[in-house]
PDB file of C-alpha atoms in Angstrom:
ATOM      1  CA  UNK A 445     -40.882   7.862 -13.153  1.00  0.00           C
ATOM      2  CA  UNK A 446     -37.779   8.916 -15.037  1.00  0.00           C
ATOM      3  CA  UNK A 447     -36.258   9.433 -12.158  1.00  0.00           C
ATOM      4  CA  UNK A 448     -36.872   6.421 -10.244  1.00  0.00           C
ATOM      5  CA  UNK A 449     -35.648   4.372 -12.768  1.00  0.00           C
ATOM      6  CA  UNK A 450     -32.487   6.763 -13.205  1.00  0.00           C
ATOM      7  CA  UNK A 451     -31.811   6.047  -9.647  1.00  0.00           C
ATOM      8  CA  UNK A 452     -32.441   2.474  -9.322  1.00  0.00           C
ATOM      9  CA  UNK A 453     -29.977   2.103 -12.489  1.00  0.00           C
ATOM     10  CA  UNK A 454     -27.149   3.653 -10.628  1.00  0.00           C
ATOM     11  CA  UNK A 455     -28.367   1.908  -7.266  1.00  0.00           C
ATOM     12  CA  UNK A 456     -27.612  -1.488  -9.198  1.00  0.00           C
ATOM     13  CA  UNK A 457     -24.948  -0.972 -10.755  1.00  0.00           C
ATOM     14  CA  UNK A 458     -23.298   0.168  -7.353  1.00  0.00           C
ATOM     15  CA  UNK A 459     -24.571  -2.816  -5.587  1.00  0.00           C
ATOM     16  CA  UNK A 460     -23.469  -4.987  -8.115  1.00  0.00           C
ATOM     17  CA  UNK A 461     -19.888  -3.261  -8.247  1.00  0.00           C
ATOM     18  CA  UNK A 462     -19.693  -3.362  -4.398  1.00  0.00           C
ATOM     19  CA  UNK A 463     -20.851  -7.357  -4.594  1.00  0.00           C
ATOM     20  CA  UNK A 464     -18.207  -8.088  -6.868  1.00  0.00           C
ATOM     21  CA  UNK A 465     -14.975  -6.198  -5.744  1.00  0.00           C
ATOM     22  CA  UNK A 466     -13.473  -6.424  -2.489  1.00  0.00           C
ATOM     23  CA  UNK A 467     -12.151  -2.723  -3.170  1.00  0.00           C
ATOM     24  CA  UNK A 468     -15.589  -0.905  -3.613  1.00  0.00           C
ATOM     25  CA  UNK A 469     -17.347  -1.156   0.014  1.00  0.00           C
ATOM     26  CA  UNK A 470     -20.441  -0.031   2.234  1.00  0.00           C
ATOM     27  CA  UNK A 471     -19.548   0.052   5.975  1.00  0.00           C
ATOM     28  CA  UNK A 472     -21.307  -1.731   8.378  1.00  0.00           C
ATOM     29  CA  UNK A 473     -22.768  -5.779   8.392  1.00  0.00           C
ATOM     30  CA  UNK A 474     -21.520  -7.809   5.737  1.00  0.00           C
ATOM     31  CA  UNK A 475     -24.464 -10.235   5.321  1.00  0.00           C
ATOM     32  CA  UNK A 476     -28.080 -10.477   6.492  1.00  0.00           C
ATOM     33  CA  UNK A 477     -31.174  -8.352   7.182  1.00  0.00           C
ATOM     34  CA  UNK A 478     -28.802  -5.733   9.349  1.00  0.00           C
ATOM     35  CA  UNK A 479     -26.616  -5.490   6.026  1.00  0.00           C
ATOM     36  CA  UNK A 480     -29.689  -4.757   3.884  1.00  0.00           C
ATOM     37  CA  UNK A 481     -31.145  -2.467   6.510  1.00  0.00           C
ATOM     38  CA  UNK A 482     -28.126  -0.140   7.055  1.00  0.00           C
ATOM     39  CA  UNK A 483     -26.815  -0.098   3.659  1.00  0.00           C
ATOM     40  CA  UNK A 484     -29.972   0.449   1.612  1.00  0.00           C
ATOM     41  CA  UNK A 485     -30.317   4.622   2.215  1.00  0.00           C
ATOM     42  CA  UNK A 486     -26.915   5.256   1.409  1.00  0.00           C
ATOM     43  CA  UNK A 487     -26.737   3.052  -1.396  1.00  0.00           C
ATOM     44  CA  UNK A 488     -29.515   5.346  -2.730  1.00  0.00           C
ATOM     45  CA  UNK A 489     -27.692   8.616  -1.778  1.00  0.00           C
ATOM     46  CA  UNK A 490     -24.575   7.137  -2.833  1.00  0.00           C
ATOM     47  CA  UNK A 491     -26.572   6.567  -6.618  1.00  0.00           C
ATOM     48  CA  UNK A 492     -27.919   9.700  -6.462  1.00  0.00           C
ATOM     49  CA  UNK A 493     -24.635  11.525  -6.083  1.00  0.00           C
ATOM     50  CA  UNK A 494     -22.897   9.472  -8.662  1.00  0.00           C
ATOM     51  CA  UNK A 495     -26.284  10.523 -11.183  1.00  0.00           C
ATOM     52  CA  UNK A 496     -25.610  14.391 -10.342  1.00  0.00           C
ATOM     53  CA  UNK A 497     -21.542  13.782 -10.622  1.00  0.00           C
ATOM     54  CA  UNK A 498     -22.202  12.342 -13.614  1.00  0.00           C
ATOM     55  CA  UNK A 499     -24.888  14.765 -15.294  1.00  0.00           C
ATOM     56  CA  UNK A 500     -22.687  18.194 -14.142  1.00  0.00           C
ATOM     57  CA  UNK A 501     -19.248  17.392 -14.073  1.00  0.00           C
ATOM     58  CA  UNK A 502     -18.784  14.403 -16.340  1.00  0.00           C
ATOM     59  CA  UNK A 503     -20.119  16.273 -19.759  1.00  0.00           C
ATOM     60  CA  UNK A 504     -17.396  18.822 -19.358  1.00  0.00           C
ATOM     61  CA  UNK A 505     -14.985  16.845 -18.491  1.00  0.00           C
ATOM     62  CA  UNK A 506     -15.215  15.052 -21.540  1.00  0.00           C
ATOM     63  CA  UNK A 507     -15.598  17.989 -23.785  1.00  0.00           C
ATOM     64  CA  UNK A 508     -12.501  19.747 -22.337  1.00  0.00           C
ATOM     65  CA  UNK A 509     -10.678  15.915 -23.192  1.00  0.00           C
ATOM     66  CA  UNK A 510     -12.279  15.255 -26.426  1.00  0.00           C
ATOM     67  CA  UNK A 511      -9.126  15.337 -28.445  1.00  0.00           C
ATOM     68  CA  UNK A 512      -7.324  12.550 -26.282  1.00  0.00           C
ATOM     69  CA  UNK A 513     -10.451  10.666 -26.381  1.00  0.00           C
ATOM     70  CA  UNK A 514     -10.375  10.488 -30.623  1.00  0.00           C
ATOM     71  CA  UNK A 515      -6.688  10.229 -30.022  1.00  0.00           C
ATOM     72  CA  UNK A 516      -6.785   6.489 -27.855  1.00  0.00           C
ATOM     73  CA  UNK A 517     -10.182   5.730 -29.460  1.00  0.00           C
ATOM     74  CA  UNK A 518     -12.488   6.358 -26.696  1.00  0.00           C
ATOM     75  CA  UNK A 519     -10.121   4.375 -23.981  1.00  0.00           C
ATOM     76  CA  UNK A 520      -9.887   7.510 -22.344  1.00  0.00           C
ATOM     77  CA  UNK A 521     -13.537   7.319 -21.298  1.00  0.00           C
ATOM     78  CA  UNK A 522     -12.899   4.060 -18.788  1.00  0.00           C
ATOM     79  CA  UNK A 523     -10.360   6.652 -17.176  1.00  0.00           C
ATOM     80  CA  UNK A 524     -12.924   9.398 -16.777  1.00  0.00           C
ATOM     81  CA  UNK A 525     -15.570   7.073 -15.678  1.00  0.00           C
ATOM     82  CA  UNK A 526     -13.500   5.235 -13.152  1.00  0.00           C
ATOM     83  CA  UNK A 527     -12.428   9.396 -12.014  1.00  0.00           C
ATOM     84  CA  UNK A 528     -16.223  10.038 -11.765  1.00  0.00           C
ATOM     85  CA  UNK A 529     -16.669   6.885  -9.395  1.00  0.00           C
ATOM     86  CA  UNK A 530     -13.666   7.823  -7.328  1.00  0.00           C
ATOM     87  CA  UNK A 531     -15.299  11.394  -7.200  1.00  0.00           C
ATOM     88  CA  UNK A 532     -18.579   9.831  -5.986  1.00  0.00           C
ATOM     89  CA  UNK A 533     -16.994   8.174  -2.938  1.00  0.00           C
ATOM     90  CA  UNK A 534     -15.196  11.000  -1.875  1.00  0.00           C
ATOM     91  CA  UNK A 535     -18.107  13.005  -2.402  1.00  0.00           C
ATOM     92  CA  UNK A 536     -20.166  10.329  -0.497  1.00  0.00           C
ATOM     93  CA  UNK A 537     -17.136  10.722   2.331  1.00  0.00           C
ATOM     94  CA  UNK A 538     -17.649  13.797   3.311  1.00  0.00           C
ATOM     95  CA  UNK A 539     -21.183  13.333   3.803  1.00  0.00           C
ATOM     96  CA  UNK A 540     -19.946  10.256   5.920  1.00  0.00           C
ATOM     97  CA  UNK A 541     -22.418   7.671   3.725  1.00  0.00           C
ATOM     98  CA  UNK A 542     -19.204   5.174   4.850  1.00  0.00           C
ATOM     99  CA  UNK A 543     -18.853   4.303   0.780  1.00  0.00           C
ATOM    100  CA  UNK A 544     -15.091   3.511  -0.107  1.00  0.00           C
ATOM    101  CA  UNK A 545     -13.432   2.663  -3.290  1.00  0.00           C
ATOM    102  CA  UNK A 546      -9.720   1.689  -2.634  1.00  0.00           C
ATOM    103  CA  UNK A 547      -7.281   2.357  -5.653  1.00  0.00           C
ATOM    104  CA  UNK A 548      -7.741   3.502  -9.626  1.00  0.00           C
ATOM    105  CA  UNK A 549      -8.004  -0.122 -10.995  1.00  0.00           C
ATOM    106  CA  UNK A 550     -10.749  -1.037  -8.475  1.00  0.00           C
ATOM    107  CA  UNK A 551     -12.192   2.379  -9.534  1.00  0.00           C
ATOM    108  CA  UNK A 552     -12.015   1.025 -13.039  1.00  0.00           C
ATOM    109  CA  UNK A 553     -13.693  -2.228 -12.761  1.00  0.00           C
ATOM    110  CA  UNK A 554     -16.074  -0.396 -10.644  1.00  0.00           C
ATOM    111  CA  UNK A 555     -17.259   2.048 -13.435  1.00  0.00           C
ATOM    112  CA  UNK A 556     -17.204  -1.050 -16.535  1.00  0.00           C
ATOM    113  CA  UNK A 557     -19.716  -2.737 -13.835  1.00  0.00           C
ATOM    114  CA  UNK A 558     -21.587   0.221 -13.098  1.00  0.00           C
ATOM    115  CA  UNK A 559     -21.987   0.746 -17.106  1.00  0.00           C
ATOM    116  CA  UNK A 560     -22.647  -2.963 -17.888  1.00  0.00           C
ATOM    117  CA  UNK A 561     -25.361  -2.861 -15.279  1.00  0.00           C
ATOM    118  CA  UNK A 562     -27.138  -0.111 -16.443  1.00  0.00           C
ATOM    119  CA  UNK A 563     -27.024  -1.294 -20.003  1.00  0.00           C
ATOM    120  CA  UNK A 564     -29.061  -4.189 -18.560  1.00  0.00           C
ATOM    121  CA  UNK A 565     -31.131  -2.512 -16.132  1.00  0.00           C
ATOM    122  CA  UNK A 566     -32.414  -0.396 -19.644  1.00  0.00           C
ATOM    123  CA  UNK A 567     -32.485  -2.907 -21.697  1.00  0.00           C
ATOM    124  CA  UNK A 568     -34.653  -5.092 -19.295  1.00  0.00           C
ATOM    125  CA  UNK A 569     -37.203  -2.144 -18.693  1.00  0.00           C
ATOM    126  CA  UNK A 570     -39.766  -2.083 -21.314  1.00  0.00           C
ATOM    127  CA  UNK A 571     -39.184   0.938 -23.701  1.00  0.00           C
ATOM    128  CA  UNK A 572     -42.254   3.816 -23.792  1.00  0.00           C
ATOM    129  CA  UNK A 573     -42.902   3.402 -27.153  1.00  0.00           C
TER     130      UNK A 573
END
């Protein structure tokens, strides 16, 4: 179950992300059923990368740049976040998913939206206390 919801999390926030900016995109249809349809799967592989990326490579990354994140007071951590997401769609390109982030600032606003989602996603899901 831990999973599911891990997945749906990152499936949101990536739909949300992709909904909002004209930079972060899914090929194929872009409204309807046929949109829904073709885009759902690799929205879910897509997630599921972005979960590994971030559970592997993210953690070191950040320990190998604590210092500069104590040095700009955790700003650095938008940059590493918005370098995970741009690793995710290259990732997701050479598996040909047809996900595409265009640029470092939509990249950026991508990963705040990604986060914010999540928090809510989380927070909306009742706790298992």
């Amino acid at each position: 179950m831990r999973f599911v919801t891990w997945l749906l999390t990152y499936a949101a926030g990536l739909a949300v992300a992709a909904w909002l900016l004209d930079g972060i995109f899914f090929d194929g249809p872009a409204n309807g059923q046929a949109e829904i349809q073709e885009k759902i799967l690799p929205l879910f592989v897509v997630a599921l990368i972005l979960g590994l990326v971030s559970t592997f490579i993210e953690p070191v990354i950040k320990l190998i740049s604590l210092p500069f994140i104590i040095l700009t007071l955790g700003f650095l951590l938008l940059v590493i976040n918005a370098l995970m997401l741009l690793l995710t769609a290259r990732l997701a390109d050479a598996f040909d998913l047809g996900f595409h982030v265009e640029g470092f600032w939509n990249a950026l606003l991508g990963a705040i939206i990604v986060t914010i989602v999540g928090w809510g996603v989380r927070t909306a899901l009742p706790s298992r206390d």
